[in-house]
């Protein structure tokens, strides 16, 4: 009888094994794929660290070699006598460390105790240097070491945020599968199952059931395919030219990743805006969902997004160039992932197009423009279908305020524009802020010394806190002021959170032409005048959309104490800009620096600009100032129009973004929608892709890049003809299409 029972158990175990072996096998394969992608990512990260280590060590050695040995007195509070050490040739901390205890002990009058004290102090100083120095990547002087680092970073940057998300999911899955597969192991073989005891069999069957659920969940989510694609992305070889080209375009992403991998993150208190601990702790504990976001965040940006979510109604006052828009999009994406479906962005008309493009590029959220003659119909569609509505301050006044809670987030850009509570636009924003579940006011203009204006903004969010604010809060200092307003206000400065200074950040400022601009543009198109088309947005300055945005950029830069250089291809555009900025007043103007200015005079203009105390503006013709001059005094660059040759823009920007620059450089390229700028940018992007695909793969083509270039004349003719057709105008012969400027814009 016992033999029959054993046979039945073995037969039953065999049947169970046949059903379950497949599940265990699928679980094993999924676990191996998950572990594989985690390992590949780890190897990619380690490759960055290996490339960084010698660069960092060399930088530390160079710094220590420049520190006088007398600095050791600071570390020991003046207890050391170092005269004999210096006279023996060990004049720097680097030389002392290289000498070691034996050679130092040979110095007359230096005993063992003194040697121990000297070396202990030197090591403390070396540790401080090791923690503070940061590797900067110089695109103008690529070396084997920096090339290796850029190539290693390129692999991770190209893999993108999707790879990081895939790795996180793989790590979590592997952690769950590991113990389950260990418990399910007896079910993977007929004999093992038959020989296992009752308790192990029960545990194995329970584990198999959980493995099956995990595998089915992973299959529905397409994780196996995601892991495979991520592994391919991480294993894809990086070419040095492609890596350097990409670094120039996306240096902020490279530096952000480098800071993360190296652990060289900004000071935590600065990154958190010096918030009180109780507020900072609440923000740190706030979850941030990135499933509907298409861009990675830096640590301080993730903290900013969490601040908005945790505090609900706030002012984000980060200095210009720190990515307030990206932080707002991160909040929108998080709320959308939670099931919220109605959001509103209010901004000046000059940045409306920018907002729609940024949301589309950096998130998976639907965007609706609520502006123009059809704005009320668009508003009704937005109410019915949801998404992110983007509108202007004036248009908002014409829309009915929402019922409480129906709009999950109101974002107000350039919020200092609504600081006057008597203005109708301010009253409209205040009404919406009171009716929305959350509100985010954004301004890059420092508010610490403008308490009356700041109080008005706070009043839209927290009237009780606004009533409690007094002038004395600002007089007590910025840290005290931020403590007082911590529940609603977060501001970080570039120098505190961008550890890789200087960085280069590009922003395309897309503007909708005013009616006056459009009329001037049509006249230029009708005449077939390509150069007049390019500068039509400035021909009628009293109603110029580009000029208005340029004023805003210069004013915000001035409020932050920054210098600005404004480039244009055309002399007459610079004249218009000079007159407009002079009428605004307040910021010293230099130039215009044009081709007709003698070389010596050019340098004096640049020197005067650099020597100016506080904010200043330099006007420069891009052909004249794009090469040969150092403009690192400027940390804001404005390009009045896109250039026919991308190299002109790159050279001009490089005048400011170079060795000696102490602040990140922010580049604003002013572009008009729907016309020559849009066509020119699109053609140049296509031309760049063609060069990448062809010239970099051929030594001959690389030596003669014009082999794949479109001539300026041909490009101009094509754009003029396409615009004449688009606007339904009779075709006229193309003029002013081949020179450096043409018309009144000639250099």
XYZ file of C-alpha atoms in Angstrom:
747
model
C 0.000 0.000 0.000
C 2.832 2.385 0.887
C 4.421 1.723 -2.522
C 1.110 2.570 -4.244
C 0.790 5.860 -2.271
C 4.341 6.789 -3.201
C 3.651 6.039 -6.848
C 0.513 8.168 -6.775
C 2.440 11.070 -5.176
C 5.175 10.786 -7.792
C 2.610 10.647 -10.609
C 0.821 13.735 -9.197
C 4.118 15.549 -8.805
C 4.937 14.733 -12.411
C 1.637 16.221 -13.622
C 2.184 19.376 -11.548
C 5.775 19.658 -12.802
C 4.680 19.570 -16.429
C 2.311 22.477 -15.846
C 4.609 24.513 -13.667
C 7.983 23.953 -15.301
C 7.030 26.300 -18.106
C 6.053 29.045 -15.621
C 9.321 28.656 -13.741
C 11.250 28.727 -17.011
C 9.510 31.919 -18.119
C 10.215 33.458 -14.735
C 13.895 32.512 -14.944
C 14.231 34.033 -18.423
C 12.468 37.230 -17.337
C 14.658 37.465 -14.240
C 17.812 36.994 -16.311
C 16.686 39.737 -18.726
C 16.003 42.075 -15.797
C 19.360 41.318 -14.172
C 21.068 41.720 -17.541
C 19.745 45.235 -18.185
C 20.635 46.298 -14.624
C 24.150 44.946 -15.164
C 24.487 46.710 -18.538
C 23.455 50.005 -16.978
C 25.894 49.443 -14.124
C 28.713 48.846 -16.616
C 27.782 52.035 -18.517
C 27.839 54.015 -15.276
C 31.167 52.467 -14.266
C 32.606 53.412 -17.674
C 31.783 57.054 -16.879
C 33.444 56.767 -13.468
C 36.551 55.167 -14.966
C 36.834 57.945 -17.563
C 36.223 60.627 -14.936
C 38.693 59.326 -12.333
C 41.989 60.265 -14.068
C 40.634 63.678 -15.082
C 39.504 64.401 -11.548
C 42.742 63.108 -10.022
C 44.796 65.292 -12.377
C 42.676 68.301 -11.472
C 43.137 67.632 -7.751
C 46.888 67.261 -8.263
C 47.012 70.537 -10.186
C 45.045 72.362 -7.482
C 47.235 70.996 -4.692
C 50.316 71.948 -6.692
C 49.122 75.555 -6.696
C 48.343 75.802 -2.956
C 51.244 77.312 -0.955
C 52.427 75.180 1.920
C 51.745 78.157 4.198
C 48.021 77.349 3.860
C 48.627 74.434 6.217
C 48.835 77.049 8.961
C 45.103 77.714 8.422
C 44.299 74.050 8.978
C 46.345 73.856 12.201
C 45.467 77.340 13.495
C 49.082 78.493 13.129
C 50.721 75.772 15.216
C 53.199 74.604 12.550
C 56.614 76.067 11.769
C 57.029 75.644 8.023
C 60.027 77.824 7.182
C 62.433 74.877 6.894
C 59.964 72.943 4.749
C 59.630 75.822 2.279
C 63.399 76.422 2.155
C 63.924 72.721 1.338
C 61.886 73.071 -1.873
C 58.510 71.815 -0.641
C 56.683 75.040 -1.331
C 53.250 73.625 -2.146
C 50.859 71.189 -0.516
C 51.200 68.944 -3.566
C 54.960 68.692 -3.106
C 54.589 67.927 0.594
C 52.235 65.031 -0.147
C 54.506 63.720 -2.910
C 57.531 63.846 -0.595
C 56.024 61.589 2.060
C 57.202 61.120 5.657
C 60.716 59.843 4.922
C 61.867 62.832 2.836
C 60.224 65.345 5.164
C 61.987 63.748 8.134
C 65.350 64.527 6.473
C 64.730 68.292 6.697
C 66.927 69.825 9.420
C 64.915 70.815 12.493
C 61.795 68.841 11.476
C 60.955 66.024 13.879
C 58.607 63.088 13.543
C 55.784 64.846 15.391
C 55.999 67.851 13.076
C 56.048 65.557 10.012
C 52.908 63.796 11.268
C 51.162 67.127 11.835
C 52.187 68.476 8.419
C 50.979 65.374 6.581
C 47.731 65.203 8.568
C 47.003 68.840 7.687
C 47.955 68.260 4.031
C 45.661 65.241 3.783
C 42.768 67.223 5.280
C 43.305 69.946 2.703
C 43.588 67.320 -0.072
C 40.268 65.786 0.977
C 38.618 69.193 0.826
C 40.033 69.818 -2.663
C 38.937 66.343 -3.776
C 35.382 67.134 -2.693
C 35.178 70.593 -4.222
C 36.926 70.508 -7.605
C 34.742 69.675 -10.583
C 35.785 68.504 -14.038
C 34.734 70.855 -16.813
C 34.607 69.663 -20.395
C 36.177 72.043 -22.900
C 34.697 71.544 -26.368
C 37.315 73.843 -27.891
C 40.200 71.663 -26.681
C 39.130 68.010 -26.888
C 41.761 65.705 -25.424
C 41.842 61.891 -25.218
C 40.726 61.951 -21.574
C 37.777 64.290 -22.051
C 36.819 62.521 -25.283
C 36.636 59.214 -23.397
C 34.427 60.857 -20.769
C 32.098 62.447 -23.323
C 31.786 59.149 -25.196
C 30.963 57.255 -21.984
C 28.347 59.861 -21.060
C 26.957 59.817 -24.601
C 25.850 56.196 -24.180
C 23.712 57.061 -21.145
C 22.406 60.361 -22.539
C 21.376 58.703 -25.807
C 19.643 55.880 -23.927
C 17.647 58.633 -22.248
C 15.213 58.696 -19.328
C 13.371 55.653 -20.716
C 16.490 53.571 -20.047
C 16.653 54.760 -16.449
C 12.987 53.912 -15.958
C 13.531 50.492 -17.546
C 16.472 49.824 -15.231
C 14.455 50.863 -12.182
C 11.632 48.510 -13.195
C 14.112 45.737 -13.929
C 15.762 46.134 -10.525
C 12.403 46.049 -8.748
C 11.285 43.011 -10.759
C 14.532 41.130 -10.144
C 14.240 41.841 -6.419
C 10.725 40.363 -6.345
C 11.474 37.419 -8.618
C 14.670 36.281 -6.881
C 13.141 34.881 -3.652
C 10.097 33.521 -5.512
C 12.215 31.575 -7.996
C 14.272 30.178 -5.123
C 11.099 28.904 -3.437
C 9.698 27.652 -6.767
C 12.857 25.718 -7.644
C 11.441 22.244 -6.738
C 8.640 22.781 -9.277
C 11.196 23.188 -12.016
C 11.972 19.458 -12.112
C 9.844 16.313 -11.760
C 12.258 14.481 -9.503
C 12.923 17.528 -7.285
C 9.188 17.988 -6.779
C 8.687 14.309 -6.007
C 11.481 14.271 -3.417
C 10.501 17.548 -1.741
C 8.653 17.408 1.518
C 5.067 18.515 1.887
C 5.986 21.962 3.232
C 8.481 22.670 0.433
C 5.979 21.485 -2.209
C 3.314 23.800 -0.809
C 5.751 26.710 -0.709
C 6.901 25.901 -4.258
C 3.337 25.858 -5.613
C 2.512 29.154 -3.888
C 5.686 30.714 -5.308
C 4.868 29.417 -8.797
C 1.479 31.098 -8.598
C 3.130 34.421 -7.731
C 5.722 33.963 -10.476
C 2.940 33.326 -12.979
C 1.191 36.551 -11.928
C 4.424 38.542 -12.208
C 5.268 37.072 -15.614
C 1.781 37.769 -16.985
C 1.907 41.324 -15.630
C 5.332 41.836 -17.229
C 4.136 40.429 -20.557
C 1.152 42.784 -20.598
C 3.482 45.721 -19.900
C 5.936 44.571 -22.613
C 8.818 44.513 -20.139
C 10.821 41.834 -21.933
C 10.868 43.956 -25.104
C 11.641 47.082 -23.063
C 14.577 45.362 -21.361
C 15.885 44.073 -24.685
C 15.703 47.527 -26.316
C 17.383 49.147 -23.336
C 20.210 46.611 -23.466
C 20.681 47.388 -27.165
C 20.761 51.130 -26.421
C 23.312 50.680 -23.645
C 25.525 48.443 -25.770
C 25.431 50.711 -28.840
C 28.995 51.961 -29.549
C 29.665 55.691 -29.295
C 31.655 57.572 -31.949
C 33.802 60.457 -30.773
C 32.574 63.006 -33.345
C 28.925 62.178 -32.731
C 29.446 62.330 -28.966
C 31.124 65.761 -29.118
C 28.448 67.119 -31.465
C 25.707 65.898 -29.145
C 27.504 67.315 -26.109
C 27.514 70.763 -27.717
C 23.763 70.534 -28.225
C 22.867 69.023 -24.838
C 25.672 69.922 -22.458
C 23.257 70.489 -19.573
C 22.085 66.866 -19.799
C 25.670 65.607 -19.864
C 26.700 67.677 -16.877
C 23.562 66.722 -14.958
C 24.265 63.035 -15.553
C 27.933 63.514 -14.666
C 26.979 65.103 -11.333
C 24.611 62.229 -10.597
C 27.062 59.466 -11.504
C 29.986 61.057 -9.670
C 27.911 61.922 -6.628
C 29.054 65.530 -6.925
C 25.632 67.027 -6.301
C 25.060 70.652 -5.250
C 24.828 71.574 -1.609
C 21.575 70.082 -0.339
C 20.495 73.205 1.539
C 21.034 75.400 -1.541
C 19.265 72.910 -3.832
C 16.323 73.000 -1.419
C 16.256 76.794 -1.374
C 17.328 76.973 2.286
C 13.840 75.924 3.341
C 13.200 75.185 7.016
C 13.698 71.515 7.825
C 10.031 70.769 8.494
C 9.019 72.086 5.062
C 11.976 70.432 3.287
C 11.211 67.073 4.910
C 7.579 67.215 3.777
C 8.742 67.987 0.231
C 11.304 65.152 0.218
C 8.573 62.675 1.169
C 6.372 63.745 -1.743
C 6.211 61.088 -4.495
C 6.875 62.230 -8.099
C 5.472 60.127 -10.958
C 7.499 60.371 -14.185
C 5.509 57.973 -16.373
C 4.038 60.770 -18.522
C 7.210 62.844 -18.648
C 9.761 62.589 -21.485
C 12.723 64.311 -19.887
C 14.972 63.634 -16.912
C 15.131 66.127 -14.066
C 18.091 67.308 -12.090
C 17.889 66.829 -8.359
C 16.982 70.437 -7.614
C 14.337 70.365 -10.374
C 12.744 67.215 -8.947
C 12.715 68.928 -5.538
C 11.020 71.975 -7.086
C 8.297 69.810 -8.641
C 7.765 68.026 -5.323
C 7.565 71.411 -3.574
C 4.684 72.447 -5.838
C 2.863 69.160 -5.221
C 3.414 69.135 -1.470
C 2.622 72.821 -0.822
C -0.177 73.069 -3.431
C -0.156 76.875 -4.001
C 3.324 78.355 -4.390
C 5.682 80.771 -6.109
C 8.681 79.236 -7.909
C 11.251 82.011 -8.153
C 14.310 80.165 -9.509
C 16.871 82.342 -11.258
C 16.532 82.526 -15.021
C 17.990 79.463 -16.737
C 17.288 76.842 -14.060
C 14.348 75.217 -15.853
C 11.175 76.527 -14.217
C 9.174 75.415 -17.261
C 10.468 71.846 -16.993
C 9.573 71.758 -13.299
C 6.042 72.921 -14.086
C 5.718 70.247 -16.783
C 6.886 67.623 -14.275
C 4.031 68.658 -11.961
C 1.518 68.542 -14.821
C 2.744 65.073 -15.834
C 2.529 63.773 -12.256
C -1.037 65.003 -11.806
C -2.042 63.588 -15.194
C -0.604 60.199 -14.189
C -2.841 60.342 -11.116
C -5.898 60.782 -13.350
C -6.322 64.574 -13.319
C -7.304 65.965 -16.702
C -7.747 69.762 -16.671
C -4.825 72.201 -16.387
C -4.335 75.847 -17.333
C -1.134 77.728 -18.228
C -1.293 81.539 -18.381
C 1.644 83.408 -19.907
C 2.557 86.487 -21.966
C 1.645 86.165 -25.635
C 5.351 86.277 -26.471
C 5.989 82.867 -24.870
C 2.688 81.136 -25.666
C 4.140 79.173 -28.579
C 7.135 78.209 -26.436
C 4.877 76.730 -23.784
C 2.905 74.611 -26.237
C 6.072 73.270 -27.847
C 7.764 72.534 -24.516
C 4.745 70.617 -23.189
C 4.465 68.610 -26.396
C 8.192 67.819 -26.469
C 8.676 67.028 -22.780
C 5.465 65.243 -21.822
C 2.722 63.002 -23.169
C -0.020 65.535 -22.342
C -2.473 66.985 -24.890
C -2.139 70.763 -25.363
C -4.794 73.236 -26.484
C -4.008 76.837 -27.443
C -6.740 79.123 -26.067
C -5.800 82.278 -27.938
C -6.849 84.198 -31.014
C -10.253 84.746 -32.609
C -11.403 81.138 -31.985
C -10.343 81.071 -28.340
C -13.868 80.699 -26.933
C -14.575 77.645 -29.099
C -11.172 76.248 -28.111
C -12.001 76.918 -24.450
C -15.273 74.995 -24.775
C -13.389 72.054 -26.321
C -10.859 72.186 -23.492
C -13.657 72.149 -20.917
C -15.206 69.101 -22.588
C -12.077 67.101 -23.383
C -9.426 68.309 -20.932
C -5.678 68.612 -21.391
C -3.375 71.574 -20.834
C -4.931 74.840 -21.918
C -2.368 77.535 -22.753
C -3.619 81.110 -22.875
C -2.580 84.727 -22.322
C -3.309 87.097 -19.442
C -5.734 89.127 -21.547
C -7.558 86.086 -22.928
C -7.988 84.620 -19.421
C -10.145 87.602 -18.474
C -12.729 86.524 -21.037
C -13.070 82.941 -19.775
C -15.414 81.932 -16.944
C -13.561 80.987 -13.767
C -13.779 77.249 -13.017
C -15.793 75.611 -10.305
C -13.732 74.667 -7.286
C -11.477 71.664 -7.958
C -12.252 71.139 -11.649
C -8.856 72.587 -12.694
C -6.060 70.652 -10.993
C -3.258 73.138 -11.620
C -3.011 76.784 -12.683
C 0.466 77.769 -13.916
C 1.194 81.494 -14.232
C 4.424 82.332 -16.086
C 6.134 85.722 -15.676
C 3.992 86.137 -12.556
C 5.553 89.512 -11.714
C 3.295 90.779 -14.531
C 0.296 90.430 -12.166
C 1.815 92.073 -9.082
C -0.570 95.071 -9.284
C -3.831 94.012 -7.570
C -5.731 96.860 -9.235
C -5.039 95.564 -12.751
C -7.776 93.502 -14.377
C -5.306 90.789 -15.438
C -4.187 90.455 -11.805
C -7.771 90.173 -10.615
C -8.494 87.464 -13.174
C -5.433 85.447 -12.129
C -6.356 85.857 -8.446
C -9.883 84.594 -9.119
C -8.593 81.524 -10.985
C -5.941 80.831 -8.341
C -8.664 80.794 -5.685
C -10.801 78.365 -7.694
C -8.068 75.908 -8.735
C -6.880 72.951 -6.667
C -3.235 74.006 -7.049
C -1.550 77.174 -8.314
C 2.044 77.753 -9.427
C 3.273 81.315 -9.972
C 6.643 81.466 -11.750
C 9.054 84.392 -11.945
C 12.794 84.638 -12.443
C 12.835 88.202 -11.125
C 14.219 88.314 -7.566
C 11.507 89.414 -5.153
C 13.354 89.643 -1.829
C 13.696 93.427 -1.998
C 10.221 94.073 -3.350
C 8.113 93.053 -0.385
C 5.040 95.074 -1.372
C 4.921 93.441 -4.816
C 5.769 90.044 -3.393
C 3.022 90.368 -0.780
C 0.497 90.922 -3.564
C 1.535 87.677 -5.263
C 1.446 85.760 -1.972
C -2.018 87.168 -1.353
C -3.321 85.236 -4.366
C -2.151 82.008 -2.731
C -2.270 82.517 1.042
C -3.918 85.771 2.224
C -3.076 85.123 5.887
C 0.630 84.729 5.147
C 0.531 87.855 2.948
C -0.975 89.888 5.805
C 1.807 88.729 8.140
C 4.658 89.859 5.862
C 6.372 93.127 6.722
C 9.258 95.165 5.358
C 11.437 93.916 8.217
C 11.379 90.362 6.839
C 13.417 91.465 3.810
C 15.735 93.685 5.862
C 16.626 90.676 8.041
C 18.338 89.043 5.036
C 17.451 86.616 2.267
C 17.647 83.481 4.450
C 15.358 85.000 7.065
C 13.016 86.213 4.346
C 12.840 82.766 2.784
C 12.128 81.246 6.190
C 9.185 83.609 6.629
C 7.727 82.789 3.206
C 8.865 79.138 3.065
C 5.334 77.695 2.856
C 4.797 79.366 -0.529
C 8.177 80.444 -1.989
C 11.143 78.539 -3.413
C 14.108 80.178 -5.161
C 17.484 78.736 -6.163
C 20.406 80.537 -7.825
C 22.503 79.182 -10.678
C 25.800 79.349 -8.827
C 24.342 77.267 -5.982
C 22.890 74.349 -7.934
C 24.766 74.106 -11.249
C 27.955 72.454 -10.040
C 29.467 72.235 -13.529
C 29.545 75.976 -14.218
C 29.663 77.174 -16.834
C 26.906 75.375 -18.721
C 25.305 76.327 -22.026
C 21.528 76.398 -22.332
C 19.704 77.104 -25.608
C 16.098 78.319 -25.845
C 14.231 78.901 -29.090
C 11.799 81.752 -28.388
C 8.925 81.278 -30.840
C 6.815 84.428 -31.245
C 3.545 85.003 -33.074
C 3.886 88.045 -35.355
C 1.637 91.009 -34.606
C -0.735 92.273 -37.303
C 1.759 95.043 -38.072
C 4.600 92.498 -38.307
C 2.515 90.346 -40.635
C 1.815 93.277 -42.940
C 5.521 94.152 -43.185
C 6.333 90.494 -43.797
C 3.780 90.150 -46.619
C 5.236 93.218 -48.340
C 8.718 91.696 -48.178
C 7.444 88.359 -49.531
C 5.510 90.097 -52.322
C 8.723 91.889 -53.325
C 10.683 88.624 -53.250
C 13.162 90.278 -50.859
C 14.664 87.508 -48.738
C 16.716 89.782 -46.478
C 13.719 92.046 -45.847
C 11.699 88.943 -44.936
C 14.340 87.964 -42.363
C 14.164 91.338 -40.585
C 10.479 92.155 -41.166
C 9.686 91.478 -37.490
C 11.664 94.632 -36.570
C 10.579 96.988 -39.374
C 7.670 98.395 -37.335
C 9.106 98.520 -33.812
C 6.056 100.000 -32.115
C 4.164 96.717 -32.609
C 7.050 94.231 -32.878
C 6.457 90.916 -31.053
C 10.134 89.941 -31.230
C 11.230 93.310 -29.881
C 8.836 93.004 -26.956
C 10.250 89.580 -26.032
C 13.792 90.930 -26.385
C 12.964 93.719 -23.912
C 11.622 91.157 -21.429
C 14.774 89.023 -21.670
C 17.058 92.029 -21.169
C 14.991 93.325 -18.252
C 14.985 89.954 -16.487
C 18.736 89.598 -17.030
C 19.269 93.089 -15.611
C 17.107 92.258 -12.572
C 19.430 89.320 -11.926
C 22.552 91.477 -12.367
C 23.549 89.793 -15.642
C 25.113 91.219 -18.791
C 23.525 90.563 -22.194
C 24.945 90.524 -25.709
C 22.460 90.956 -28.578
C 23.490 89.641 -32.007
C 21.896 90.378 -35.367
C 22.995 89.960 -38.964
C 21.568 93.410 -39.785
C 22.728 96.894 -38.868
C 19.256 98.380 -39.060
C 17.875 95.732 -36.678
C 20.565 96.674 -34.152
C 19.581 100.329 -34.555
C 15.945 99.471 -33.791
C 16.992 97.408 -30.764
C 19.255 100.223 -29.516
C 16.456 102.774 -29.732
C 13.973 100.456 -27.999
C 16.322 99.623 -25.124
C 17.436 103.241 -24.748
C 13.779 104.275 -24.428
C 13.306 101.675 -21.690
C 16.329 103.062 -19.857
C 18.159 101.776 -16.815
C 20.658 99.417 -18.460
C 23.906 100.786 -19.991
C 24.264 100.117 -23.731
C 27.517 99.438 -25.602
C 27.996 99.358 -29.360
C 26.670 98.646 -31.832
C 29.761 96.679 -32.736
C 29.648 96.334 -36.537
C 31.948 95.482 -39.393
C 32.643 99.159 -40.032
C 34.131 99.654 -36.545
C 37.954 99.408 -36.625
C 39.420 96.391 -34.833
C 41.019 98.451 -32.045
C 37.774 100.274 -31.377
C 35.932 96.932 -31.276
C 38.117 95.716 -28.417
C 37.638 98.968 -26.506
C 33.871 98.547 -26.815
C 34.151 95.002 -25.448
C 36.468 96.146 -22.631
C 34.052 98.915 -21.624
C 31.201 96.406 -21.638
C 33.155 93.984 -19.446
C 34.229 96.747 -17.066
C 30.691 98.031 -16.503
C 29.490 97.451 -12.936
C 26.294 95.423 -12.829
C 24.031 94.687 -15.819
C 24.834 95.993 -19.296
C 23.927 95.285 -22.918
C 26.289 94.956 -25.876
C 24.823 95.205 -29.396
C 26.865 93.396 -32.027
C 26.626 92.439 -35.672
C 27.102 88.700 -35.707
C 29.636 88.710 -38.555
C 31.771 91.283 -36.750
C 31.653 89.937 -33.185
C 31.173 86.243 -33.905
C 34.897 85.619 -34.156
C 38.028 86.980 -32.539
C 36.514 88.652 -29.482
C 36.019 87.311 -25.957
C 32.630 88.268 -24.551
C 32.662 86.106 -21.424
C 31.392 89.050 -19.392
C 27.971 88.226 -20.881
C 25.962 85.340 -19.490
C 22.850 86.003 -21.618
C 22.991 85.885 -25.429
C 20.138 86.963 -27.711
C 20.090 86.072 -31.422
C 17.614 88.401 -33.126
C 17.013 85.991 -36.022
C 18.262 82.570 -37.202
C 21.388 82.649 -39.342
C 21.776 81.032 -42.748
C 24.901 79.205 -41.602
C 24.672 77.479 -38.198
C 28.403 78.049 -37.721
C 27.748 81.796 -37.410
C 25.507 81.162 -34.406
C 27.922 78.664 -32.858
C 30.863 81.056 -33.205
C 28.898 83.946 -31.747
C 27.743 81.923 -28.740
C 31.291 80.644 -28.243
C 32.425 84.247 -27.658
C 30.525 84.167 -24.339
C 30.623 80.449 -23.531
C 34.358 79.931 -23.099
C 37.154 79.760 -20.547
C 36.797 82.604 -18.072
C 32.998 82.502 -18.010
C 31.880 82.333 -14.392
C 28.131 81.948 -14.935
C 26.058 79.616 -17.081
C 25.338 81.045 -20.522
C 21.715 81.262 -21.587
C 21.107 81.637 -25.340
C 17.744 82.937 -26.606
C 17.104 82.672 -30.346
C 14.121 84.829 -31.390
C 11.995 83.092 -34.018
C 8.703 83.978 -35.679
C 6.142 81.258 -36.370
C 4.772 80.357 -39.764
C 7.240 82.184 -41.987
C 10.846 82.469 -43.078
C 12.272 81.696 -39.615
C 10.365 78.432 -39.335
C 11.316 77.347 -42.864
C 14.935 78.389 -42.365
C 15.255 76.492 -39.063
C 13.664 73.393 -40.592
C 15.966 73.474 -43.630
C 19.048 74.006 -41.497
C 18.100 71.103 -39.224
C 17.681 68.903 -42.283
C 21.015 70.143 -43.625
C 22.711 69.317 -40.311
C 21.244 65.805 -40.312
C 22.463 65.302 -43.865
C 25.948 66.396 -42.844
C 25.871 64.048 -39.843
C 24.760 61.115 -41.959
C 27.238 61.714 -44.756
C 30.199 63.923 -43.941
C 31.139 62.223 -40.690
C 31.324 58.887 -42.436
C 33.627 60.019 -45.179
C 37.072 61.553 -44.790
C 36.748 63.185 -48.223
C 33.344 64.659 -47.454
C 34.527 65.876 -44.079
C 37.359 67.703 -45.775
C 34.891 69.308 -48.217
C 31.598 69.843 -46.327
C 30.223 71.990 -49.159
C 29.688 68.716 -51.023
C 26.456 68.268 -49.049
C 25.703 71.955 -48.395
C 22.910 73.969 -49.955
C 24.132 77.319 -51.219
C 22.800 80.476 -49.584
C 21.342 81.689 -52.887
C 19.500 78.452 -53.581
C 18.186 78.273 -50.020
C 16.917 81.869 -50.183
C 15.225 81.351 -53.560
C 13.461 78.224 -52.345
C 12.179 79.878 -49.158
C 10.921 82.985 -50.968
C 9.035 80.934 -53.560
C 7.466 78.710 -50.894
C 6.345 81.727 -48.881
C 4.900 83.451 -51.945
C 2.913 80.307 -52.670
C 1.775 79.895 -49.038
C 0.519 83.484 -48.847
C -1.064 83.375 -52.314
C 1.096 86.179 -53.691
C 2.285 86.655 -57.245
C 5.858 85.501 -57.708
C 8.478 88.213 -58.047
C 12.177 87.682 -58.774
C 14.204 86.977 -55.633
C 16.351 89.923 -54.514
C 18.815 90.557 -51.690
C 19.391 86.822 -51.401
C 23.074 86.286 -51.842
C 24.963 89.004 -49.964
C 26.004 89.214 -46.374
C 23.185 91.596 -45.458
C 21.477 93.407 -48.277
C 19.654 96.746 -48.284
C 20.039 98.901 -45.225
C 21.348 95.912 -43.358
C 24.618 95.722 -45.329
C 27.695 95.461 -43.099
